[in-house]
Short mmCIF file of C-alpha atoms in Angstrom, two decimals:
data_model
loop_
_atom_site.label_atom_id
_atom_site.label_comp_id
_atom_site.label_asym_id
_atom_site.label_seq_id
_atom_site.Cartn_x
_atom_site.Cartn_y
_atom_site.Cartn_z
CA UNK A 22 7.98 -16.59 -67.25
CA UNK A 23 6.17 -18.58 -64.66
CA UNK A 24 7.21 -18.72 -61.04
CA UNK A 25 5.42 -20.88 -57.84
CA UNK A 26 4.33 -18.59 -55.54
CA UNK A 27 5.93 -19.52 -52.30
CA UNK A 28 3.88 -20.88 -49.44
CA UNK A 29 3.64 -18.24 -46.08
CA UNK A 30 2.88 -19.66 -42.87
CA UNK A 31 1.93 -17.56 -39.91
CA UNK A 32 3.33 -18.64 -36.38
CA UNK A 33 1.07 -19.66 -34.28
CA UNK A 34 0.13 -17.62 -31.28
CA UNK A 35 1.84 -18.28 -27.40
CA UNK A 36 -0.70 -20.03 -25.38
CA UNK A 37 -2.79 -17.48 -23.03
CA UNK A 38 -2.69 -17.53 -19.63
CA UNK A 39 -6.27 -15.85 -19.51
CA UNK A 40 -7.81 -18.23 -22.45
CA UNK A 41 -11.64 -16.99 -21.92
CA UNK A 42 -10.82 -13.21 -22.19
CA UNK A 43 -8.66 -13.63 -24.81
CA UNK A 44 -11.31 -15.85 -26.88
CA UNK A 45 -13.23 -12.64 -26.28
CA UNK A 46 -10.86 -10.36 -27.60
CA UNK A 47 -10.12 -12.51 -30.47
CA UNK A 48 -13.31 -12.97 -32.00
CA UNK A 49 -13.81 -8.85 -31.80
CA UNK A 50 -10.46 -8.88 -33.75
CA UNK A 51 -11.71 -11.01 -36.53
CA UNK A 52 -15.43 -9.13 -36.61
CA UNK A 53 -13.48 -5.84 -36.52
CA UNK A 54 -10.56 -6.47 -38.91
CA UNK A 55 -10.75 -3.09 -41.37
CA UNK A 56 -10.59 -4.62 -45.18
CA UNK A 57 -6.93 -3.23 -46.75
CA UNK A 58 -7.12 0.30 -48.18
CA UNK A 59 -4.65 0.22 -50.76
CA UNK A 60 -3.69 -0.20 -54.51
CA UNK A 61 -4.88 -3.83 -55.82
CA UNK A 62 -3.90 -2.79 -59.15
CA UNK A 63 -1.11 -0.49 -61.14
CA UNK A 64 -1.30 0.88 -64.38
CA UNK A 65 2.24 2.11 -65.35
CA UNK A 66 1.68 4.84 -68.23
CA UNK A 67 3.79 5.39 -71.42
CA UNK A 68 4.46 8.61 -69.97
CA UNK A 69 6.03 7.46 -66.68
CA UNK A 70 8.73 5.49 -68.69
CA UNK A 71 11.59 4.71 -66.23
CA UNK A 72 9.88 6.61 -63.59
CA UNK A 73 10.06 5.71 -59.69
CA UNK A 74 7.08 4.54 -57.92
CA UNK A 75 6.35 4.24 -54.30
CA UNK A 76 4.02 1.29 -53.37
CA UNK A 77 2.35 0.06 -50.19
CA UNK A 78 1.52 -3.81 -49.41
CA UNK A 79 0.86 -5.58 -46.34
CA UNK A 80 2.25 -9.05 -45.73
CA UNK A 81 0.58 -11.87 -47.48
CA UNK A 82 -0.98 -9.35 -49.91
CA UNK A 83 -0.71 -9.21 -53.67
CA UNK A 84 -1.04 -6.01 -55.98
CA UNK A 85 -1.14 -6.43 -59.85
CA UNK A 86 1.18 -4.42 -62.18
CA UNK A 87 0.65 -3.73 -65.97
CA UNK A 88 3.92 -2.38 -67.46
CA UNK A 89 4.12 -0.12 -70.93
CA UNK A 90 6.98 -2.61 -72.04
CA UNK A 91 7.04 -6.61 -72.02
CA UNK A 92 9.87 -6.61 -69.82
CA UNK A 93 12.96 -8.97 -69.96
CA UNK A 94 14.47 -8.63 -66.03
CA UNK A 95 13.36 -8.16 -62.91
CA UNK A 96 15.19 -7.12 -60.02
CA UNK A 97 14.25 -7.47 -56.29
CA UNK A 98 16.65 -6.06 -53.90
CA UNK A 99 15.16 -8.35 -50.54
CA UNK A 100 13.33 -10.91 -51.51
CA UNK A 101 12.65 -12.03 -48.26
CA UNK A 102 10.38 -8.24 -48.42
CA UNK A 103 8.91 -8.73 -51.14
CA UNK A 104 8.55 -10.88 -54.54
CA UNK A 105 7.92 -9.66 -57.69
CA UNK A 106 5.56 -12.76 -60.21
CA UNK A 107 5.79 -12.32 -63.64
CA UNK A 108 2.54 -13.54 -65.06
CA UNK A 109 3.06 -12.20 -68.69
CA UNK A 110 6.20 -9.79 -69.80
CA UNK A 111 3.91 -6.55 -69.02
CA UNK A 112 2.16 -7.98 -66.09
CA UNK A 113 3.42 -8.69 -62.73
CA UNK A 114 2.32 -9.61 -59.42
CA UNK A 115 4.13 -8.02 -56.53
CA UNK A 116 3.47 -10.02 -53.32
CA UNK A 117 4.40 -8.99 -49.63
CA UNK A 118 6.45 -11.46 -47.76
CA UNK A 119 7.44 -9.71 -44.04
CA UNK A 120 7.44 -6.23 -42.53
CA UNK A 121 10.18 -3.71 -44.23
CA UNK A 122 11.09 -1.96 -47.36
CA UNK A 123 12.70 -3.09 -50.66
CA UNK A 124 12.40 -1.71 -54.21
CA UNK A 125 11.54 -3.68 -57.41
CA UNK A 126 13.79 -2.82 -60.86
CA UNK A 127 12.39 -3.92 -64.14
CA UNK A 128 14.24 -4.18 -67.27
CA UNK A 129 13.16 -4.04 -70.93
CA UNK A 130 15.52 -5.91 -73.85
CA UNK A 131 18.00 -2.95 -74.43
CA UNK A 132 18.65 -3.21 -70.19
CA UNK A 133 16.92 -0.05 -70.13
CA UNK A 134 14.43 0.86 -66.46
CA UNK A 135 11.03 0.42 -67.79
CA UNK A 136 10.16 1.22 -63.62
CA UNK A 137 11.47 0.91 -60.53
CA UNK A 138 9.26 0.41 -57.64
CA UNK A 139 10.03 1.51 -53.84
CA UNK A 140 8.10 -1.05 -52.03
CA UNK A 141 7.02 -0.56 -48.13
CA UNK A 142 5.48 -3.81 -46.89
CA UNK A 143 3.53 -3.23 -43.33
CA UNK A 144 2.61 -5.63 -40.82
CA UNK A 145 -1.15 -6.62 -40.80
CA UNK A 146 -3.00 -4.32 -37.68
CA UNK A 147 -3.57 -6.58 -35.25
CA UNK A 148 -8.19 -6.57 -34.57
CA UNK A 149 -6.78 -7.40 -30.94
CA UNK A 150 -4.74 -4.28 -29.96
CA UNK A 151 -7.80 -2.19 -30.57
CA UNK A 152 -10.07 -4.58 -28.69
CA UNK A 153 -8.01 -5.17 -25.45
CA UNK A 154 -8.13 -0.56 -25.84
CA UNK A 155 -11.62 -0.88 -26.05
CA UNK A 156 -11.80 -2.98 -22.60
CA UNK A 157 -9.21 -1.02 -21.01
CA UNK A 158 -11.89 1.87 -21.33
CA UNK A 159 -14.71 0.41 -20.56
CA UNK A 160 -13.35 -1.27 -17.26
CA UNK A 161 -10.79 1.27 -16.04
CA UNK A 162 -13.15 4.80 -15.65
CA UNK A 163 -10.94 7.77 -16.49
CA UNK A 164 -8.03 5.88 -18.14
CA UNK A 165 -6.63 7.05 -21.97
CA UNK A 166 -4.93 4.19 -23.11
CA UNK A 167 -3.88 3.64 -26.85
CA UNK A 168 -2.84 -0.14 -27.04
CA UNK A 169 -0.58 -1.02 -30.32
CA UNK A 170 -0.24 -4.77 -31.28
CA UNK A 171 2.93 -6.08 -32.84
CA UNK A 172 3.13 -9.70 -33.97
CA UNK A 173 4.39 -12.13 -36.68
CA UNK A 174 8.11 -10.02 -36.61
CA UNK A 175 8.81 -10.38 -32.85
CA UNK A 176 11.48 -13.58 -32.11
CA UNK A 177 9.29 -15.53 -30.20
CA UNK A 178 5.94 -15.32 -32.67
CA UNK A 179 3.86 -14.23 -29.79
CA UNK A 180 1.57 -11.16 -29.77
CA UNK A 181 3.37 -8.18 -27.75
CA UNK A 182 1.09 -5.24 -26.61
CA UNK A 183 2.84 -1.29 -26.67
CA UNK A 184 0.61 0.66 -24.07
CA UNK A 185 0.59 4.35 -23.82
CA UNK A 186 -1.69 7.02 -22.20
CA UNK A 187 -2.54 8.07 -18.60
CA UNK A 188 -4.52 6.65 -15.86
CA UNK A 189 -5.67 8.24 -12.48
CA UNK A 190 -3.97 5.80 -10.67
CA UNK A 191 -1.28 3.07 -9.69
CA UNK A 192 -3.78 0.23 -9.57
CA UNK A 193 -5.31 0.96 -12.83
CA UNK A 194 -1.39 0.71 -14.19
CA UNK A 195 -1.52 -2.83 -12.46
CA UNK A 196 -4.74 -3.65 -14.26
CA UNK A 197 -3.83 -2.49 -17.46
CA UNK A 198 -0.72 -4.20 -17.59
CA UNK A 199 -1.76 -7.74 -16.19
CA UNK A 200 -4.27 -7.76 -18.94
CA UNK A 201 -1.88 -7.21 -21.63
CA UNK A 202 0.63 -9.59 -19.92
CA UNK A 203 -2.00 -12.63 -19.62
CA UNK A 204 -2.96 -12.21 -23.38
CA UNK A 205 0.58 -11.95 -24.47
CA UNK A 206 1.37 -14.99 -23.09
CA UNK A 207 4.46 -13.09 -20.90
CA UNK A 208 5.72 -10.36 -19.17
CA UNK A 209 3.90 -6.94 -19.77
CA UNK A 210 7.35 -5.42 -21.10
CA UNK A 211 5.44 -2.65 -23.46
CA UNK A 212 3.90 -0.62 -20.68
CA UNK A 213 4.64 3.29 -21.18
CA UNK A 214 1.53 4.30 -19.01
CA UNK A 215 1.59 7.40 -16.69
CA UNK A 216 -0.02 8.37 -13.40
CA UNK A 217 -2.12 11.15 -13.22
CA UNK A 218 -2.36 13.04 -9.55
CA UNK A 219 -1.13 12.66 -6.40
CA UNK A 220 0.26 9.47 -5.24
CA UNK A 221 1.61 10.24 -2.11
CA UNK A 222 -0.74 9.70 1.29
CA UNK A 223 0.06 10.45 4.28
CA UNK A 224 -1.31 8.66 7.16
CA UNK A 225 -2.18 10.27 10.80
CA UNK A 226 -3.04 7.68 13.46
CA UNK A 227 -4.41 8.72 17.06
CA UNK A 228 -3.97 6.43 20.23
CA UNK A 229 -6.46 7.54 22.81
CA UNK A 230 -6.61 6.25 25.90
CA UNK A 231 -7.77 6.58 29.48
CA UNK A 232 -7.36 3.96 31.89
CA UNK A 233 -8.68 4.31 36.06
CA UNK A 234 -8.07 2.00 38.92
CA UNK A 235 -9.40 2.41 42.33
CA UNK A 236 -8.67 0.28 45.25
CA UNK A 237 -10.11 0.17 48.89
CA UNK A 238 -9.53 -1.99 51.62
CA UNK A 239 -11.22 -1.73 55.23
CA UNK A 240 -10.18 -4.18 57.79
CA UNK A 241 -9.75 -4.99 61.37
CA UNK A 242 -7.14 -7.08 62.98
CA UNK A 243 -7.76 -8.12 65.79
CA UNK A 244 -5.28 -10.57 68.35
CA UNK A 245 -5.28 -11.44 72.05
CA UNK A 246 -3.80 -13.38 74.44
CA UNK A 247 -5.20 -15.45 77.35
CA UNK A 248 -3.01 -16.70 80.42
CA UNK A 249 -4.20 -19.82 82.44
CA UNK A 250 -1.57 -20.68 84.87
CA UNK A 251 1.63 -21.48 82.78
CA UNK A 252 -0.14 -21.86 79.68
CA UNK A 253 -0.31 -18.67 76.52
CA UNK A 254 -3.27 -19.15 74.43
CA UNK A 255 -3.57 -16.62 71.29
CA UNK A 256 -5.10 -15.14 68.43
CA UNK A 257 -4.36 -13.51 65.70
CA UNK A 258 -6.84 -12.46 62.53
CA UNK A 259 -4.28 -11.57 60.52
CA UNK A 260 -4.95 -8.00 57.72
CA UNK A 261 -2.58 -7.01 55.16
CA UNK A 262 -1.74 -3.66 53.71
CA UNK A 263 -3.05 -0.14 54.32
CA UNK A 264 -2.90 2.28 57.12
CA UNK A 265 -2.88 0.89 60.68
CA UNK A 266 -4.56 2.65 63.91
CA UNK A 267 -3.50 -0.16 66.67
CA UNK A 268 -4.85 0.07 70.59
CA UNK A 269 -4.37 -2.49 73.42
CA UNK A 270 -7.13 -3.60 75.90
CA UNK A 271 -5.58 -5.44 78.88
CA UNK A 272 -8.20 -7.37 81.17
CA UNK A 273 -7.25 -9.24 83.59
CA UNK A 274 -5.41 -12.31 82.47
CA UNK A 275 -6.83 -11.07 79.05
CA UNK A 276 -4.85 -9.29 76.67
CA UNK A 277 -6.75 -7.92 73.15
CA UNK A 278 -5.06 -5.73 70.60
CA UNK A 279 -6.92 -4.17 67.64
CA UNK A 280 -5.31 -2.65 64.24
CA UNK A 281 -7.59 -0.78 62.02
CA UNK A 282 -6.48 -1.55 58.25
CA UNK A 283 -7.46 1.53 55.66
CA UNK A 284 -6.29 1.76 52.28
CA UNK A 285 -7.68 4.25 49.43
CA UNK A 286 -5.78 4.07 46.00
CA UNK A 287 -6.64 5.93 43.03
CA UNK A 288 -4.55 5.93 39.78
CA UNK A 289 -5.39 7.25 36.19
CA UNK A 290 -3.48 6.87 32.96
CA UNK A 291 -3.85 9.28 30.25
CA UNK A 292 -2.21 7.86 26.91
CA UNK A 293 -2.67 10.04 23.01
CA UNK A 294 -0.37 9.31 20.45
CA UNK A 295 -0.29 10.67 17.20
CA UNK A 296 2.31 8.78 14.47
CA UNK A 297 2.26 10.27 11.14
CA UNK A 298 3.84 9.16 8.34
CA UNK A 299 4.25 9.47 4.36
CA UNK A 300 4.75 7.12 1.80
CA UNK A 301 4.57 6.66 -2.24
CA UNK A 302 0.93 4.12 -3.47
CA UNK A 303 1.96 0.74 -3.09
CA UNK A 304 5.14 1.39 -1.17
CA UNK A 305 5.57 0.27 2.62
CA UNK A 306 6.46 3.04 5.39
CA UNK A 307 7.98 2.51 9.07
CA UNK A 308 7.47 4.19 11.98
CA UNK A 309 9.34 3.65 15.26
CA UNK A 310 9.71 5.85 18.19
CA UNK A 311 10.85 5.07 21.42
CA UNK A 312 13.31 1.61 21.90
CA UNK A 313 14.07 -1.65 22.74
CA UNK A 314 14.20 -3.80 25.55
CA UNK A 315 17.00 -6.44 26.04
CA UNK A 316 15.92 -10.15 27.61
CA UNK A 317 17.96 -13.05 28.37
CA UNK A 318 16.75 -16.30 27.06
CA UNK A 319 18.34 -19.56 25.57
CA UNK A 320 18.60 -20.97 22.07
CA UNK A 321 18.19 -24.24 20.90
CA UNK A 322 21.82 -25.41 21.96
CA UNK A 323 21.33 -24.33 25.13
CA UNK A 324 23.46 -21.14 25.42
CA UNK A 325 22.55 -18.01 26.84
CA UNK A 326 21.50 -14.95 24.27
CA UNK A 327 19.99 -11.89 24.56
CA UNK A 328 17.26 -10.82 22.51
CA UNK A 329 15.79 -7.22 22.06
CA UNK A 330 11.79 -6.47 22.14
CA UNK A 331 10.91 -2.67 20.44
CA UNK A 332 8.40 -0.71 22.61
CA UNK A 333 7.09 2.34 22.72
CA UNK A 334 4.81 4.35 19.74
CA UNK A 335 4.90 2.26 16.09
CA UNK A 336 3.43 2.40 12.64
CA UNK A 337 3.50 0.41 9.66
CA UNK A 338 0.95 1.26 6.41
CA UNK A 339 0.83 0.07 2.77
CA UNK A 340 -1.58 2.66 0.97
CA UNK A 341 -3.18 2.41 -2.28
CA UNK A 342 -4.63 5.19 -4.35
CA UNK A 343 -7.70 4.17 -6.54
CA UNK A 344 -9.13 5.45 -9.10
CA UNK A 345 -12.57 6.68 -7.17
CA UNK A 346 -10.08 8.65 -5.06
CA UNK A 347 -10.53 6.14 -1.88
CA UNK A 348 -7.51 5.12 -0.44
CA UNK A 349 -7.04 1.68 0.50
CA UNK A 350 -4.45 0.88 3.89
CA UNK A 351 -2.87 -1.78 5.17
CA UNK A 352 -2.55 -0.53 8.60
CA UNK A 353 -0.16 -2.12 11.74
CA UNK A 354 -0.06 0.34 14.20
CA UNK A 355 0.90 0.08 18.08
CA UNK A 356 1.37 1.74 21.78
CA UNK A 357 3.76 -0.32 24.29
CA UNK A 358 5.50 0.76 26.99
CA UNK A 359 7.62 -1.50 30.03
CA UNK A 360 5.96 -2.68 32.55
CA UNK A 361 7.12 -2.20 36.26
CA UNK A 362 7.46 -6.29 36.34
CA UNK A 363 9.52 -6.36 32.91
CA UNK A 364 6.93 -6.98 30.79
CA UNK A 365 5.62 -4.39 27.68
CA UNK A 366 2.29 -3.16 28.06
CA UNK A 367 1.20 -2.93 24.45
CA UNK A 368 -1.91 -1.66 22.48
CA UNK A 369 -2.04 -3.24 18.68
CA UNK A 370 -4.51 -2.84 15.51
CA UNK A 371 -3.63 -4.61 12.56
CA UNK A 372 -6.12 -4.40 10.11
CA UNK A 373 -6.96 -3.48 6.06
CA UNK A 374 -9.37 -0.62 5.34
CA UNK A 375 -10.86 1.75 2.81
CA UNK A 376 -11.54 5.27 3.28
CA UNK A 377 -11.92 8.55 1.03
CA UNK A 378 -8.76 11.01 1.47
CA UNK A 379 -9.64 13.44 4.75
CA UNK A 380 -11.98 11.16 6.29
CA UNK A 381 -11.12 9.23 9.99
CA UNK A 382 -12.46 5.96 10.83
CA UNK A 383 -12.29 3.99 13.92
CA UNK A 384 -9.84 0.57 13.12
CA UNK A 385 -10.14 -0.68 16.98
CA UNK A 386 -11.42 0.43 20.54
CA UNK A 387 -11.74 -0.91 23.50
CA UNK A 388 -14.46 -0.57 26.78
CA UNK A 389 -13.43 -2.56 29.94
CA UNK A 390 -14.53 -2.58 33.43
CA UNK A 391 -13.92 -4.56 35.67
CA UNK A 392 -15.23 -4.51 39.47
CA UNK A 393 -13.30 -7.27 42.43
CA UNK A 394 -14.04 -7.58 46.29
CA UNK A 395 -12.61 -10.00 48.40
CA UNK A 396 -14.05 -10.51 52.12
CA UNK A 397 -11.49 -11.84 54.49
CA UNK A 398 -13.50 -13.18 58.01
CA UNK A 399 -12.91 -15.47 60.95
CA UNK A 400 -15.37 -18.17 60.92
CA UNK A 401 -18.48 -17.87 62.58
CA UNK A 402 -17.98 -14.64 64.03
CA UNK A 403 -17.81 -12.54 61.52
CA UNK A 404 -21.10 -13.66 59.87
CA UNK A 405 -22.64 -11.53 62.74
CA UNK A 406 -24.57 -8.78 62.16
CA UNK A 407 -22.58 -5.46 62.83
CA UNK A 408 -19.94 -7.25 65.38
CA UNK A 409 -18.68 -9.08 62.73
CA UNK A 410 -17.24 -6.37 61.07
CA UNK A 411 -14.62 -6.68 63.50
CA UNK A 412 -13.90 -9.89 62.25
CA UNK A 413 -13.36 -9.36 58.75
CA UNK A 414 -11.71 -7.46 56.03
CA UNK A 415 -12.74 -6.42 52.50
CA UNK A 416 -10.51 -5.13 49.45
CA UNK A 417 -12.24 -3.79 46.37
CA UNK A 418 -10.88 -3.42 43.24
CA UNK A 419 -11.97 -1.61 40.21
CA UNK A 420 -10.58 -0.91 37.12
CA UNK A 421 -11.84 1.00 34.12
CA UNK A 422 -10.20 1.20 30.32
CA UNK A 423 -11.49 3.19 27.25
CA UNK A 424 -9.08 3.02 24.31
CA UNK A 425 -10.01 4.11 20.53
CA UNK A 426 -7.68 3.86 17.45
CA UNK A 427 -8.53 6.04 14.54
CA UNK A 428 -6.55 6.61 11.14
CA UNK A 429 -6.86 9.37 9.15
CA UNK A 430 -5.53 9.38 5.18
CA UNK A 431 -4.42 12.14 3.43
CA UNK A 432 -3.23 12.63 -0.14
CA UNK A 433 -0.35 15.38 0.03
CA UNK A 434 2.18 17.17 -1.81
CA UNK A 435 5.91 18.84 -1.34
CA UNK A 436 6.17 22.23 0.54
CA UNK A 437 8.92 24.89 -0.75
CA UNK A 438 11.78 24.27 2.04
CA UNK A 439 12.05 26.49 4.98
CA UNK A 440 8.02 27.33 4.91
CA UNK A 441 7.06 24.16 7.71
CA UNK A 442 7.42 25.48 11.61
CA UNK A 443 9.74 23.03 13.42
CA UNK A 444 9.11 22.73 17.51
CA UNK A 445 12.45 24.12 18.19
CA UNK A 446 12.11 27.08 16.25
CA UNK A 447 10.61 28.87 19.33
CA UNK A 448 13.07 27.18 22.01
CA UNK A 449 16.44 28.44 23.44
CA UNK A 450 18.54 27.14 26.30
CA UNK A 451 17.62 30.06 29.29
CA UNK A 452 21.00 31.74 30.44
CA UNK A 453 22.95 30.63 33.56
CA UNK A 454 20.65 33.46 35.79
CA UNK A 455 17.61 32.01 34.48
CA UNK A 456 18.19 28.52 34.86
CA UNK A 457 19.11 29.12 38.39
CA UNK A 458 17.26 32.47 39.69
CA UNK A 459 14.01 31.67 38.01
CA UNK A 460 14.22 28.20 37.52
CA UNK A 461 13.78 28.21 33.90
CA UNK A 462 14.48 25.21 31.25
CA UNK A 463 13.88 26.84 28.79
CA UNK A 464 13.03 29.70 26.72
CA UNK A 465 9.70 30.01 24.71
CA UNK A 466 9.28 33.13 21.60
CA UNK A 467 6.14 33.76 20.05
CA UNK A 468 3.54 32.25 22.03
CA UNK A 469 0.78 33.22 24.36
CA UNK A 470 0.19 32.69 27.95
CA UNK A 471 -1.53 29.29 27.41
CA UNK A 472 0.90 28.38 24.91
CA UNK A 473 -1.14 29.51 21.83
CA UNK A 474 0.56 31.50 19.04
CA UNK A 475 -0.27 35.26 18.94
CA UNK A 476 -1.63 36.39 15.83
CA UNK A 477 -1.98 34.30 12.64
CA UNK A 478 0.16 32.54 9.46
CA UNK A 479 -0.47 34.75 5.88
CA UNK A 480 0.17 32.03 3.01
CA UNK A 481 0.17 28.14 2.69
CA UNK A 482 1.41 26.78 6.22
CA UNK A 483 2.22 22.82 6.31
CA UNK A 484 1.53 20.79 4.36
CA UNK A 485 -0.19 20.71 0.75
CA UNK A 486 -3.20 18.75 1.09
CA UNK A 487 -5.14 17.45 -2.07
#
């Protein structure tokens, strides 16, 4: 008996969100699509009379099958597996129609099994699961991925990639994954990649800064008065500030007084801060110590609300671990303290940087000097030579600022509790005779004169450092 062979049409791909690359990747498919390995044709032998059989098609494949005996029925358990064509009553064709297993019964005229065939129909290997693995090696140094493509079976006829293997690190995973998610056409949902070595950094930043002022002033002040008759005439050249050394010099109808002005400031600030913090490749850490300031402003309704301003030592850092072992940061970091006016002196770098794990680099500095003098003078007489220093004043200012930022990456590991020294191991609170014989705060084990600790650690101290 004669039956039509039924018509198989393969769903078309999703459309590609990378179409170039996946061009690529297609046409190495099709030039490395492996020709089918199997049976093309069965002999059945007199000998394996009502035997069963196992037999291996792919979809959209045919194998021919020469029975010992014309038979009269044939039997297909899914024929939506498979379908069994009977050219001739000894000859059949057994075609593949989707992915799965079914088996094949076939009858001669006394209804007795002339063989029974377990049929396992496989999906056709996809040429582009083994060319996007290809890729993945070639662009991603160190990685082991084994890429499986499954198609034609999934519900929404697009090609879906199952990735597994190791890479050295998180932004390979990325890679990998938004390749196999642009030439799916989707999400990357197939992804069962792991990370090899350390993904943890941590990050030590280190405020340094020294900042001078010096101020002089050097004046004299000189007033008088003059009596004609009824009439006061005075003077006054008026200096501000400093240390005054006053004397009066009556002559006459002539009164002069003089006031020496001398002022000599000098101020240094000494800032170093060092932030450190930990946090997982790709993940966002926050650092805050010290507080906030409240100030009083309006809204847009006009009503009075108080907002809060943080100051004092902060750090915020997004790291990345690549591949090459540099680690890239994201890096916010700043200094502020209040102001004796209200205001928050603050010292900010944000910036993005790449650096190998151990190594410092310098993210911001800053070198600024500045030099002010002011002459204050009567007119005229204090433009002359030496005598007209009596008649003037001068204030000079200078100020000098050095400030360098540096941030130093490290890629770390756990420590076994208890084994990290804590500053208050080596602190007690002095007795009530100490605190108020000898003026003590506090108590201080285990450390030298100069506040070094006396001997050494035996073992792994601190942290693990890769």
């Amino acid at each position: 008996m004669n039956q039509l062979l039924p018509i198989m049409h393969r769903k078309a791909l999703a459309p590609l969100v990378a179409p170039a690359l996946a061009a690529l990747l297609l046409a190495a498919s099709i030039a490395a699509q492996p020709a089918f390995a199997g049976e093309n044709h069965v002999t059945i032998s007199a000998a394996s009379y009502g035997a069963t059989r196992q037999l291996n098609v792919e979809v959209n494949k045919t194998v021919l099958l020469d029975l010992p005996a014309g038979a009269a029925e044939v039997i297909v358990t899914q024929p939506s597996v498979a379908a069994a064509i009977m050219r001739s009553r000894t000859r059949a064709i057994v075609q593949g129609v989707a992915g799965g297993t079914t088996n094949i019964f076939f009858l001669d005229d006394r209804g007795q099994t002339i063989s029974v065939l377990d049929v396992t129909v496989a999906e056709q290997e996809s040429g582009m699961g083994r060319s996007l693995e290809a890729a993945l090696a070639r662009t991603i140094p160190g990685s082991n991925i084994r890429v499986e493509a499954i198609s034609g079976g999934t519900a929404d006829g697009a090609t879906h990639f199952l990735m597994t293997g190791t890479v050295l690190s998180g932004e390979d995973k990325t890679i990998a994954e938004q390749l196999a998610s642009e030439l799916s056409g989707g999400e990357a949902k197939g992804s069962l990649i792991q990370v090899l070595g350390s993904q943890q950094v941590m990050l030590q930043v280190t405020v340094s800064e020294i900042k001078r002022d010096v101020a002089k002033q050097l004046g004299i002040n000189l007033s008088g008065t003059v009596t004609i008759g009824s009439a006061n005439l005075g003077f006054n050249n008026g200096v501000t500030g400093g240390t005054n050394a006053t004397g009066n010099f009556p002559i006459g109808n002539v009164s002069l007084q003089a006031s020496l002005d001398a002022l000599e400031q000098r101020g240094a600030v000494h800032v170093l801060a060092q932030p450190t913090l930990t946090a997982m490749s790709g993940e966002t850490a926050d650092f805050l110590a010290g507080g906030e300031l409240p100030y009083s402003t309006v809204d847009g309704n006009g009503n009075p609300t108080t907002i809060f301003k943080p100051y004092g030592i902060q750090l915020t850092f997004t790291p990345t671990v690549k591949s090459n072992g540099v680690v890239g940061l994201k890096v916010d970091t700043a200094v502020s303290e209040p102001a004796s006016n209200g205001s928050i002196n603050k010292r900010q770098a944000v910036t993005s940087v790449e650096l190998p794990a151990g190594n410092t680099l310098a993210i911001g500095g800053l070198l600024d000097q500045r030099t002010t003098q002011n002459i204050d003078q009567l007119p005229g007489l204090g433009n002359i030579p030496i005598l007209g220093a009596l008649f003037r004043s001068r204030d000079y200012l200078s100020q000098e600022t050095e400030l360098v930022i540096l941030v130093t990456p490290y890629l770390v590991n756990s420590t076994p509790a208890g084994t990290v020294s804590l500053p208050t191991d080596r602190s007690t609170v002095p007795s009530d005779a100490e605190a108020v014989f000898l003026g003590k705060l506090e108590n201080i084990y285990g450390v030298g004169g100069t506040g070094e600790m006396r001997g050494g650690f035996s073992g792994s101290v601190g942290f693990v450092l890769d």
